[in-house]
CSV table of C-alpha atoms in Angstrom, one decimal:
chain,number,residue,atom,x,y,z
A,1170,MET,CA,3.7,-6.0,-23.6
A,1171,VAL,CA,1.1,-7.7,-21.5
A,1172,VAL,CA,1.5,-11.4,-20.8
A,1173,LYS,CA,-1.8,-13.1,-20.1
A,1174,ALA,CA,-1.7,-15.2,-17.0
A,1175,SER,CA,-2.5,-18.6,-18.5
A,1176,GLN,CA,-2.2,-21.1,-15.7
A,1177,ASP,CA,-5.7,-21.6,-14.6
A,1178,ASP,CA,-5.1,-22.5,-11.0
A,1179,PRO,CA,-7.5,-20.9,-8.6
A,1180,GLU,CA,-5.6,-22.0,-5.5
A,1181,LYS,CA,-2.3,-20.5,-6.8
A,1182,ALA,CA,-4.2,-17.4,-7.7
A,1183,ARG,CA,-5.7,-17.1,-4.2
A,1184,ARG,CA,-2.3,-17.5,-2.5
A,1185,PHE,CA,-0.9,-14.9,-4.9
A,1186,ARG,CA,-3.7,-12.4,-4.3
A,1187,GLU,CA,-3.2,-12.7,-0.6
A,1188,ALA,CA,0.6,-12.4,-0.8
A,1189,ALA,CA,1.1,-9.8,-3.5
A,1190,LEU,CA,-2.0,-7.6,-3.9
A,1191,PRO,CA,-1.5,-5.8,-0.5
A,1192,TYR,CA,1.6,-4.3,-2.0
A,1193,LEU,CA,-0.2,-2.8,-5.1
A,1194,ASP,CA,0.0,0.8,-3.8
A,1195,ASP,CA,3.7,0.3,-2.9
A,1196,ALA,CA,4.5,-1.0,-6.3
A,1197,TYR,CA,2.5,1.7,-8.0
A,1198,THR,CA,4.3,4.4,-5.9
A,1199,LEU,CA,7.7,3.0,-6.8
A,1200,ALA,CA,6.8,2.8,-10.5
A,1201,ARG,CA,5.6,6.4,-10.4
A,1202,TYR,CA,8.9,7.6,-9.0
A,1203,LEU,CA,11.0,5.4,-11.4
A,1204,LEU,CA,9.1,6.3,-14.5
A,1205,ARG,CA,7.7,9.7,-13.6
A,1206,ASP,CA,4.6,9.1,-15.7
A,1207,ALA,CA,1.2,7.9,-14.5
A,1208,ALA,CA,0.2,5.8,-17.5
A,1209,ASP,CA,3.6,4.1,-17.9
A,1210,ALA,CA,3.6,3.4,-14.2
A,1211,GLU,CA,0.3,1.7,-14.5
A,1212,ASP,CA,1.4,-0.5,-17.4
A,1213,ALA,CA,4.6,-1.4,-15.6
A,1214,VAL,CA,2.8,-2.5,-12.4
A,1215,GLN,CA,0.4,-4.6,-14.4
A,1216,GLU,CA,3.2,-6.2,-16.2
A,1217,CYS,CA,5.1,-6.7,-12.9
A,1218,TYR,CA,2.1,-8.5,-11.3
A,1219,LEU,CA,1.6,-10.8,-14.3
A,1220,ARG,CA,5.3,-11.7,-14.3
A,1221,ALA,CA,5.2,-12.2,-10.6
A,1222,TYR,CA,2.2,-14.5,-10.9
A,1223,LYS,CA,4.0,-16.5,-13.6
A,1224,HIS,CA,7.0,-17.0,-11.4
A,1225,PHE,CA,5.1,-17.4,-8.2
A,1226,ASP,CA,5.6,-21.1,-8.1
A,1227,SER,CA,9.4,-20.6,-7.7
A,1228,TYR,CA,9.0,-17.8,-5.1
A,1229,ARG,CA,10.6,-19.0,-1.9
A,1230,GLY,CA,11.1,-15.7,-0.2
A,1231,PRO,CA,12.6,-13.4,0.9
A,1232,ALA,CA,9.9,-10.9,1.8
A,1233,MET,CA,7.2,-10.4,-0.9
A,1234,LYS,CA,7.7,-6.6,-1.2
A,1235,PRO,CA,11.4,-6.6,-2.3
A,1236,TRP,CA,10.7,-9.6,-4.5
A,1237,LEU,CA,8.0,-7.7,-6.3
A,1238,PHE,CA,10.2,-4.6,-6.5
A,1239,ALA,CA,13.0,-6.5,-8.2
A,1240,ILE,CA,10.6,-7.7,-10.9
A,1241,LEU,CA,9.1,-4.2,-11.2
A,1242,ARG,CA,12.5,-2.6,-11.5
A,1243,ASN,CA,13.3,-4.9,-14.4
A,1244,VAL,CA,10.1,-4.0,-16.1
A,1245,CYS,CA,10.9,-0.3,-15.6
A,1246,ARG,CA,14.4,-0.8,-17.0
A,1247,ALA,CA,12.8,-2.3,-20.1
A,1248,GLU,CA,10.6,0.7,-20.4
A,1249,TYR,CA,13.7,3.0,-20.0
A,1250,ALA,CA,15.3,1.2,-22.9
A,1251,ARG,CA,12.2,1.7,-25.0
A,1252,ARG,CA,12.1,5.4,-24.3
A,1253,LYS,CA,15.0,6.9,-26.1
A,1254,THR,CA,13.7,10.4,-25.9
A,1255,ALA,CA,14.3,11.2,-22.3
A,1256,PRO,CA,18.0,10.5,-21.7
A,1257,THR,CA,18.2,12.1,-18.3
A,1258,ALA,CA,15.5,9.8,-16.9
A,1259,VAL,CA,16.8,6.6,-18.3
A,1260,GLU,CA,20.5,5.9,-18.0
A,1261,GLU,CA,22.5,5.2,-14.9
A,1262,LEU,CA,25.6,7.3,-14.4
A,1263,PRO,CA,28.6,6.0,-16.3
A,1264,GLU,CA,31.1,3.9,-14.5
A,1265,GLY,CA,32.6,5.7,-11.5
A,1266,GLY,CA,29.7,8.1,-11.4
A,1267,ASP,CA,29.0,7.0,-7.8
A,1268,GLN,CA,32.4,8.3,-6.7
A,1269,THR,CA,31.7,12.0,-7.3
A,1270,PRO,CA,32.7,13.7,-4.0
A,1271,LEU,CA,29.8,14.4,-1.8
A,1272,TRP,CA,31.0,17.6,-0.4
A,1273,ASN,CA,30.5,19.3,-3.7
A,1274,GLU,CA,26.8,18.7,-3.6
A,1275,ALA,CA,25.8,20.7,-0.5
A,1276,PRO,CA,26.5,24.2,0.7
A,1277,GLU,CA,29.4,24.1,3.0
A,1278,THR,CA,27.6,25.6,6.0
A,1279,PRO,CA,24.5,23.9,7.1
A,1280,GLU,CA,21.6,26.4,7.7
A,1281,LYS,CA,21.1,27.8,11.1
A,1282,GLN,CA,17.4,28.1,11.0
A,1283,LEU,CA,14.9,25.2,10.8
A,1284,LEU,CA,14.2,23.6,7.4
A,1285,ARG,CA,11.0,24.7,5.9
A,1286,ARG,CA,8.2,22.2,5.6
A,1287,PHE,CA,6.7,21.7,2.2
A,1288,ASP,CA,3.4,20.3,1.1
A,1289,GLY,CA,3.2,16.8,-0.4
A,1290,ASP,CA,3.3,17.9,-4.0
A,1291,THR,CA,6.4,19.9,-3.5
A,1292,VAL,CA,8.2,17.0,-1.7
A,1293,ARG,CA,7.2,14.6,-4.5
A,1294,LYS,CA,8.5,17.0,-7.0
A,1295,LEU,CA,11.8,17.3,-5.2
A,1296,VAL,CA,12.2,13.6,-4.9
A,1297,ALA,CA,11.1,13.0,-8.5
A,1298,ALA,CA,13.8,15.4,-9.7
A,1299,LEU,CA,16.6,13.4,-8.3
A,1300,ALA,CA,18.8,11.7,-10.9
A,1301,GLU,CA,19.0,7.9,-11.3
A,1302,PRO,CA,20.2,5.7,-9.7
A,1303,PHE,CA,20.0,8.0,-6.6
A,1304,ARG,CA,16.2,8.4,-6.9
A,1305,GLU,CA,15.6,4.7,-6.9
A,1306,THR,CA,17.8,4.2,-3.9
A,1307,PHE,CA,16.2,7.0,-2.0
A,1308,VAL,CA,12.6,6.0,-2.7
A,1309,LEU,CA,13.3,2.4,-1.7
A,1310,ARG,CA,14.8,3.6,1.6
A,1311,GLU,CA,12.7,6.6,2.6
A,1312,ILE,CA,9.3,5.9,1.0
A,1313,GLN,CA,9.3,2.1,0.9
A,1314,ASN,CA,11.3,1.5,4.1
A,1315,LEU,CA,13.5,-1.2,2.7
A,1316,SER,CA,16.7,-2.1,4.6
A,1317,TYR,CA,20.1,-1.6,2.9
A,1318,ARG,CA,20.3,-5.3,2.3
A,1319,GLU,CA,16.9,-5.4,0.6
A,1320,ILE,CA,17.8,-2.4,-1.5
A,1321,ALA,CA,21.0,-4.0,-2.6
A,1322,ASP,CA,19.1,-7.1,-3.6
A,1323,VAL,CA,16.4,-5.2,-5.5
A,1324,ALA,CA,19.0,-3.1,-7.4
A,1325,ALA,CA,21.5,-5.9,-7.7
A,1326,VAL,CA,24.4,-3.9,-6.3
A,1327,PRO,CA,26.6,-4.3,-3.2
A,1328,VAL,CA,25.5,-2.8,0.1
A,1329,GLY,CA,28.4,-0.3,0.0
A,1330,THR,CA,27.0,1.1,-3.2
A,1331,VAL,CA,23.6,1.5,-1.6
A,1332,MET,CA,25.2,3.4,1.2
A,1333,SER,CA,27.1,5.8,-1.1
A,1334,ARG,CA,24.1,6.3,-3.4
A,1335,LEU,CA,21.9,7.1,-0.5
A,1336,ALA,CA,24.4,9.6,0.9
A,1337,ARG,CA,24.6,11.2,-2.5
A,1338,ALA,CA,20.8,11.2,-2.9
A,1339,ARG,CA,20.3,12.9,0.5
A,1340,ALA,CA,22.9,15.5,-0.2
A,1341,MET,CA,21.3,16.3,-3.6
A,1342,LEU,CA,17.9,16.4,-2.0
A,1343,ARG,CA,19.1,18.7,0.7
A,1344,SER,CA,20.6,21.1,-1.9
A,1345,ALA,CA,17.3,21.0,-3.8
A,1346,TRP,CA,15.3,21.6,-0.6
A,1347,LEU,CA,17.4,24.6,0.3
A,1348,ALA,CA,17.1,26.0,-3.2
A,1349,GLU,CA,13.4,25.6,-3.1
A,1350,GLN,CA,13.3,27.3,0.3
A,1351,GLU,CA,15.3,30.2,-1.1
A,1352,GLN,CA,12.9,30.5,-4.0
A,1353,VAL,CA,9.7,30.7,-2.0
A,1354,LYS,CA,11.2,33.0,0.6
B,1122,MET,CA,37.4,9.5,11.3
B,1123,ASN,CA,37.3,12.5,9.0
B,1124,CYS,CA,34.4,14.5,7.6
B,1125,GLU,CA,34.5,12.8,4.3
B,1126,GLU,CA,33.9,9.3,5.9
B,1127,ALA,CA,31.4,10.7,8.4
B,1128,GLU,CA,29.3,12.3,5.7
B,1129,VAL,CA,28.6,8.8,4.2
B,1130,LEU,CA,28.4,6.9,7.4
B,1131,VAL,CA,26.1,9.4,9.1
B,1132,HIS,CA,23.3,8.1,6.8
B,1133,ALA,CA,23.8,4.6,7.9
B,1134,LEU,CA,23.7,5.9,11.5
B,1135,ILE,CA,20.4,7.7,10.8
B,1136,ASP,CA,19.0,4.5,9.3
B,1137,GLY,CA,20.1,2.3,12.1
B,1138,GLU,CA,22.2,0.2,9.8
B,1139,LEU,CA,25.6,0.6,11.5
B,1140,ASP,CA,27.0,-1.9,13.9
B,1141,ALA,CA,27.7,-0.6,17.4
B,1142,GLY,CA,31.5,-0.1,16.8
B,1143,HIS,CA,31.0,2.1,13.7
B,1144,ALA,CA,28.1,3.9,15.3
B,1145,ARG,CA,30.3,4.9,18.2
B,1146,GLU,CA,33.0,6.2,15.9
B,1147,VAL,CA,30.6,8.3,13.9
B,1148,GLU,CA,28.9,9.7,17.0
B,1149,ALA,CA,32.4,10.6,18.4
B,1150,HIS,CA,33.2,12.5,15.2
B,1151,ILE,CA,29.9,14.3,15.3
B,1152,GLU,CA,30.3,15.3,18.9
B,1153,GLY,CA,33.5,17.1,18.0
B,1154,CYS,CA,32.5,18.5,14.6
B,1155,ALA,CA,29.8,21.2,14.4
B,1156,HIS,CA,29.7,21.0,10.6
B,1157,CYS,CA,28.8,17.3,10.6
B,1158,ALA,CA,26.5,17.6,13.6
B,1159,ALA,CA,24.5,20.3,11.8
B,1160,LEU,CA,24.4,18.3,8.6
B,1161,MET,CA,23.1,15.3,10.4
B,1162,LYS,CA,20.4,17.4,12.0
B,1163,GLU,CA,19.3,18.7,8.6
B,1164,TYR,CA,19.2,15.2,7.2
B,1165,GLN,CA,17.0,14.0,10.1
B,1166,GLU,CA,14.7,17.0,9.6
B,1167,ILE,CA,14.3,16.3,5.9
B,1168,ARG,CA,13.7,12.6,6.7
B,1169,GLN,CA,11.1,13.5,9.2
B,1170,ALA,CA,9.4,16.0,6.8
B,1171,ILE,CA,9.2,13.3,4.2
B,1172,ALA,CA,7.8,10.7,6.6
B,1173,GLU,CA,5.1,13.2,7.5
B,1174,SER,CA,4.2,14.3,3.9
B,1175,ASP,CA,2.0,12.6,1.6
B,1176,VAL,CA,4.6,11.3,-0.9
B,1177,ARG,CA,2.9,8.0,-1.8
B,1178,TYR,CA,0.6,7.3,-4.6
B,1179,LYS,CA,-2.6,5.2,-4.6
B,1180,ALA,CA,-2.9,2.6,-7.4
B,1181,PRO,CA,-5.8,3.5,-9.6
B,1182,LEU,CA,-8.8,1.2,-9.2
B,1183,GLU,CA,-8.7,0.5,-12.9
B,1184,LEU,CA,-5.2,-1.0,-12.5
B,1185,ARG,CA,-6.4,-3.2,-9.6
B,1186,ARG,CA,-9.3,-4.3,-11.8
B,1187,LYS,CA,-7.0,-5.1,-14.7
B,1188,ILE,CA,-4.7,-7.2,-12.6
B,1189,GLU,CA,-7.7,-9.0,-11.0
B,1190,LYS,CA,-9.1,-9.8,-14.3
B,1191,ALA,CA,-5.9,-11.3,-15.6
B,1192,LEU,CA,-5.7,-13.7,-12.6
B,1193,PRO,CA,-7.8,-16.9,-12.5
B,1194,GLN,CA,-10.9,-16.2,-10.5
B,1195,PRO,CA,-11.4,-17.8,-7.1
B,1196,GLN,CA,-13.0,-21.1,-7.1
B,1197,ALA,CA,-16.7,-21.0,-6.4
B,1198,ALA,CA,-17.9,-23.4,-3.8
B,1199,PRO,CA,-18.9,-26.5,-5.7
B,1200,SER,CA,-22.6,-26.6,-6.4
B,1201,ARG,CA,-24.7,-29.2,-4.6
B,1202,ARG,CA,-25.2,-31.0,-7.9
B,1203,SER,CA,-21.5,-31.3,-8.8
B,1204,VAL,CA,-20.7,-32.6,-5.3
B,1205,LEU,CA,-23.5,-35.1,-5.5
B,1206,ARG,CA,-22.1,-36.3,-8.8
B,1207,GLY,CA,-18.8,-36.8,-7.2
B,1208,PHE,CA,-20.4,-39.1,-4.6
B,1209,ALA,CA,-22.5,-40.9,-7.2
B,1210,MET,CA,-20.8,-44.2,-6.4
B,1211,GLY,CA,-21.7,-44.1,-2.7
B,1212,SER,CA,-25.1,-44.5,-1.2
B,1213,ALA,CA,-27.5,-41.5,-1.4
B,1214,VAL,CA,-27.6,-41.2,2.3
B,1215,SER,CA,-23.9,-40.9,2.9
B,1216,ALA,CA,-23.6,-38.6,-0.1
B,1217,MET,CA,-26.1,-36.3,1.4
B,1218,ALA,CA,-24.3,-36.3,4.8
B,1219,ALA,CA,-21.0,-35.8,3.1
B,1220,THR,CA,-22.2,-32.8,1.0
B,1221,GLY,CA,-23.5,-31.2,4.1
B,1222,LEU,CA,-20.2,-31.5,5.7
B,1223,VAL,CA,-18.3,-30.3,2.6
B,1224,ALA,CA,-20.5,-27.3,2.3
B,1225,ILE,CA,-20.0,-26.3,5.9
B,1226,VAL,CA,-16.2,-26.7,5.7
B,1227,LEU,CA,-16.1,-24.6,2.6
B,1228,ARG,CA,-18.3,-21.9,3.9
B,1229,ASN,CA,-16.3,-21.4,7.1
B,1230,ASP,CA,-13.1,-21.4,5.1
B,1231,ASP,CA,-14.5,-18.8,2.8
B,1232,GLU,CA,-15.7,-16.6,5.6
B,1233,GLN,CA,-12.3,-16.8,7.3
B,1234,ARG,CA,-10.6,-15.8,4.1
B,1235,ILE,CA,-13.0,-12.9,3.4
B,1236,GLU,CA,-12.6,-11.6,7.0
B,1237,ASN,CA,-8.8,-11.6,6.4
B,1238,GLU,CA,-9.3,-9.6,3.3
B,1239,VAL,CA,-11.6,-7.2,5.0
B,1240,VAL,CA,-9.0,-6.5,7.7
B,1241,SER,CA,-6.3,-6.1,5.0
B,1242,ALA,CA,-8.6,-3.6,3.2
B,1243,HIS,CA,-9.1,-1.8,6.5
B,1244,LEU,CA,-5.4,-1.6,7.1
B,1245,ARG,CA,-4.8,-0.3,3.5
B,1246,SER,CA,-7.4,2.4,4.0
B,1247,LEU,CA,-5.5,3.7,7.1
B,1248,GLN,CA,-2.4,4.6,5.0
B,1249,ALA,CA,-2.2,8.3,4.3
B,1250,GLY,CA,-4.5,9.5,1.6
B,1251,HIS,CA,-6.2,6.1,1.1
B,1252,LEU,CA,-9.2,6.3,3.5
B,1253,ILE,CA,-11.7,8.2,1.4
B,1254,ASP,CA,-12.5,8.6,-2.2
B,1255,VAL,CA,-15.5,10.9,-1.6
B,1256,VAL,CA,-15.2,13.1,1.4
B,1257,SER,CA,-18.5,14.2,2.9
B,1258,THR,CA,-20.4,14.1,6.1
B,1259,ASP,CA,-23.6,14.3,4.1
B,1260,GLN,CA,-25.3,11.0,3.3
B,1261,HIS,CA,-27.0,12.6,0.3
B,1262,THR,CA,-23.6,13.3,-1.3
B,1263,VAL,CA,-22.0,9.9,-0.4
B,1264,LYS,CA,-24.9,7.7,-1.5
B,1265,PRO,CA,-25.2,9.1,-5.1
B,1266,TRP,CA,-21.4,8.9,-5.5
B,1267,PHE,CA,-21.6,5.1,-5.3
B,1268,ASN,CA,-24.3,5.0,-8.0
B,1269,GLY,CA,-22.9,3.8,-11.3
B,1270,LYS,CA,-19.7,2.7,-9.7
B,1271,LEU,CA,-21.2,-0.5,-8.2
B,1272,ASP,CA,-24.0,-2.8,-9.1
B,1273,VAL,CA,-25.6,-2.2,-5.8
B,1274,SER,CA,-24.7,0.9,-3.9
B,1275,PRO,CA,-24.4,0.5,-0.1
B,1276,PRO,CA,-26.9,2.1,2.2
B,1277,VAL,CA,-25.4,5.3,3.6
B,1278,ILE,CA,-26.8,6.4,6.9
B,1279,ASP,CA,-25.9,9.4,8.9
B,1280,LEU,CA,-25.3,8.3,12.5
B,1281,THR,CA,-23.7,11.6,13.8
B,1282,ALA,CA,-26.5,12.0,16.3
B,1283,GLN,CA,-25.8,8.5,17.6
B,1284,GLY,CA,-22.1,9.4,18.1
B,1285,PHE,CA,-20.7,7.9,14.8
B,1286,THR,CA,-19.7,10.6,12.3
B,1287,LEU,CA,-20.0,9.8,8.6
B,1288,ILE,CA,-16.8,11.0,6.9
B,1289,GLY,CA,-17.1,9.6,3.4
B,1290,GLY,CA,-17.0,6.6,1.1
B,1291,ARG,CA,-14.6,4.6,-0.9
B,1292,LEU,CA,-14.4,1.8,-3.5
B,1293,ASP,CA,-12.4,-1.2,-2.3
B,1294,TYR,CA,-11.6,-4.7,-3.4
B,1295,VAL,CA,-12.5,-7.7,-1.4
B,1296,ASN,CA,-12.9,-11.3,-2.5
B,1297,ALA,CA,-11.8,-10.3,-6.0
B,1298,ARG,CA,-14.7,-8.0,-6.3
B,1299,GLU,CA,-15.2,-4.3,-6.1
B,1300,ILE,CA,-17.3,-3.3,-3.0
B,1301,GLY,CA,-18.3,-0.2,-1.3
B,1302,ALA,CA,-16.9,1.0,2.0
B,1303,VAL,CA,-18.7,3.6,4.0
B,1304,VAL,CA,-16.4,5.3,6.5
B,1305,TYR,CA,-17.3,6.5,9.9
B,1306,LYS,CA,-15.3,7.9,12.8
B,1307,ARG,CA,-15.8,7.8,16.5
B,1308,ARG,CA,-13.3,10.0,18.3
B,1309,GLN,CA,-10.0,9.1,16.5
B,1310,HIS,CA,-11.1,5.6,15.6
B,1311,VAL,CA,-12.0,4.8,12.0
B,1312,ILE,CA,-14.8,2.4,11.2
B,1313,ASN,CA,-14.9,0.9,7.7
B,1314,LEU,CA,-18.3,-0.5,6.9
B,1315,PHE,CA,-17.8,-2.9,3.9
B,1316,VAL,CA,-21.0,-3.8,2.0
B,1317,ALA,CA,-21.3,-6.5,-0.6
B,1318,GLN,CA,-24.1,-8.0,-2.5
B,1319,THR,CA,-25.0,-11.6,-1.7
B,1320,ALA,CA,-27.3,-14.1,-3.4
B,1321,SER,CA,-29.0,-15.0,-0.2
B,1322,THR,CA,-31.6,-12.8,1.2
B,1323,ASP,CA,-31.6,-14.5,4.6
B,1324,ARG,CA,-31.1,-12.2,7.6
B,1325,LYS,CA,-28.1,-13.3,9.6
B,1326,SER,CA,-27.6,-11.8,12.9
B,1327,ALA,CA,-24.4,-10.1,14.0
B,1328,LYS,CA,-21.3,-12.0,14.9
B,1329,ILE,CA,-18.3,-10.3,16.5
B,1330,SER,CA,-14.8,-11.6,15.8
B,1331,THR,CA,-11.3,-10.4,16.3
B,1332,LEU,CA,-8.5,-10.6,13.8
B,1333,GLN,CA,-5.0,-9.0,14.0
B,1334,GLY,CA,-6.2,-6.8,16.8
B,1335,PHE,CA,-9.2,-5.5,14.9
B,1336,ASN,CA,-12.8,-6.2,15.7
B,1337,ILE,CA,-15.2,-7.2,13.0
B,1338,ARG,CA,-18.9,-7.2,13.3
B,1339,ARG,CA,-20.5,-9.1,10.5
B,1340,TRP,CA,-24.2,-9.4,9.6
B,1341,SER,CA,-26.4,-9.9,6.6
B,1342,ASP,CA,-29.7,-8.3,5.7
B,1343,ARG,CA,-31.9,-8.1,2.6
B,1344,GLY,CA,-29.3,-9.4,0.2
B,1345,LEU,CA,-26.4,-7.5,1.6
B,1346,ASN,CA,-23.4,-8.7,3.6
B,1347,TYR,CA,-21.9,-6.2,6.1
B,1348,TRP,CA,-18.6,-6.1,7.8
B,1349,ALA,CA,-17.8,-3.3,10.2
B,1350,VAL,CA,-14.1,-3.2,11.0
B,1351,SER,CA,-12.4,-1.0,13.5
B,1352,ASP,CA,-9.9,-0.8,16.3
B,1353,LEU,CA,-12.8,0.3,18.5
B,1354,GLY,CA,-13.6,-2.0,21.4
B,1355,ALA,CA,-16.1,-4.8,20.7
B,1356,ASP,CA,-18.7,-3.0,22.9
B,1357,GLU,CA,-18.6,0.2,20.9
B,1358,LEU,CA,-18.5,-1.6,17.5
B,1359,THR,CA,-21.5,-3.6,18.6
B,1360,GLU,CA,-23.2,-0.3,19.5
B,1361,PHE,CA,-22.3,1.0,16.0
B,1362,GLY,CA,-23.8,-2.1,14.3
B,1363,ASP,CA,-27.0,-1.9,16.5
B,1364,LYS,CA,-27.5,1.8,15.7
B,1365,PHE,CA,-26.9,1.1,12.0
B,1366,GLU,CA,-29.4,-1.7,11.9
B,1367,GLY,CA,-31.8,0.3,14.0
B,1368,ALA,CA,-31.6,3.2,11.5
B,1369,MET,CA,-32.1,0.8,8.6
B,1370,ARG,CA,-35.2,-0.7,10.1
B,1371,ALA,CA,-36.5,2.8,10.8
B,1372,ASN,CA,-35.9,3.8,7.2
B,1373,LYS,CA,-37.7,0.7,6.0
B,1374,GLU,CA,-40.7,1.4,8.1
B,1375,GLY,CA,-40.7,5.1,7.5
């Protein structure tokens, strides 16, 4: 799986280090959420950086972070394809899946009281439990702070799709949040 | 606008992705619709809660190490001998002059690059959950923690009495090498003291520089290079460095 970086060009390596390595934690965070496995995430990020280095000569922008993420996403999709054992984690919804009405997702009446705050572990768990492709969209927006345009480029979908996925993701997360709140009451 | 549309567009409103016209339409709907208004408030609360929780992961050091290893290593400054060979056709005198110049240019370049990296490492460390690998205000806990993780563990000195609280230590990556960072705090300001081994045992006195709004106090002593980085003012960072060097001298004599 691992490609060895072969071009022995220290100047290129230096520029690459400066441009790409500051995003290592971001890339690892994304991989953790996409793959939901620490060891697989580590492999994917390593592969992503080696591919990115290989293609660094042709990098002309846009921003480094979305560029890396697009590569990482492809690596992760290859990993999905390899895993055949966890179907819920791997496949995107079938055609038209994005169009499921939103108002079925959340309780009709918003809660009157304040939402409860959870610790980091619980929040991570709730986010990680979101189905794809909503989890990916959500993480790119809320944890990685990408704009809709950047998310659209990373996920190779129109901006409108980003918008509807994000709406769906937040509705699902809200339901899960309220359910968790109910449970610990 | 009906609720169905508003329930999608409200997210773009929260994210500041709507143009002024659509934003006004959504806001108008929300003003007249208690249901959507309450939903939007919940979404904002969840968003806020996520922004304030520790939902990020830190890349394992082993991963950083593997990626570093796969990349070509930074070019070492050419040795005097190889530079001389390059000038073999010229006269010895001009060659000597030229090498001196080359060496100086390279060294400054290198220093600038490393200072950049040190500031990047400082910035990285300020992200939630990234500052400290070993949390302790006790130098006798922090110091042994470094042993075995680095070729040379950095000196760890308690400066609490001098107004700089030791809060822990961390492994970091600078100049394609693992180095130790000892972390101090003064009030709410973090000071990262990066310590790396160097071949030269010359003592170099402190220099203060500023990069991206951070102050750096750099010095060398007994085979170690030090970079103290902080958003503290230059005067207080100087005070930190002076106290640290003072304590090191006291340790040596005592």
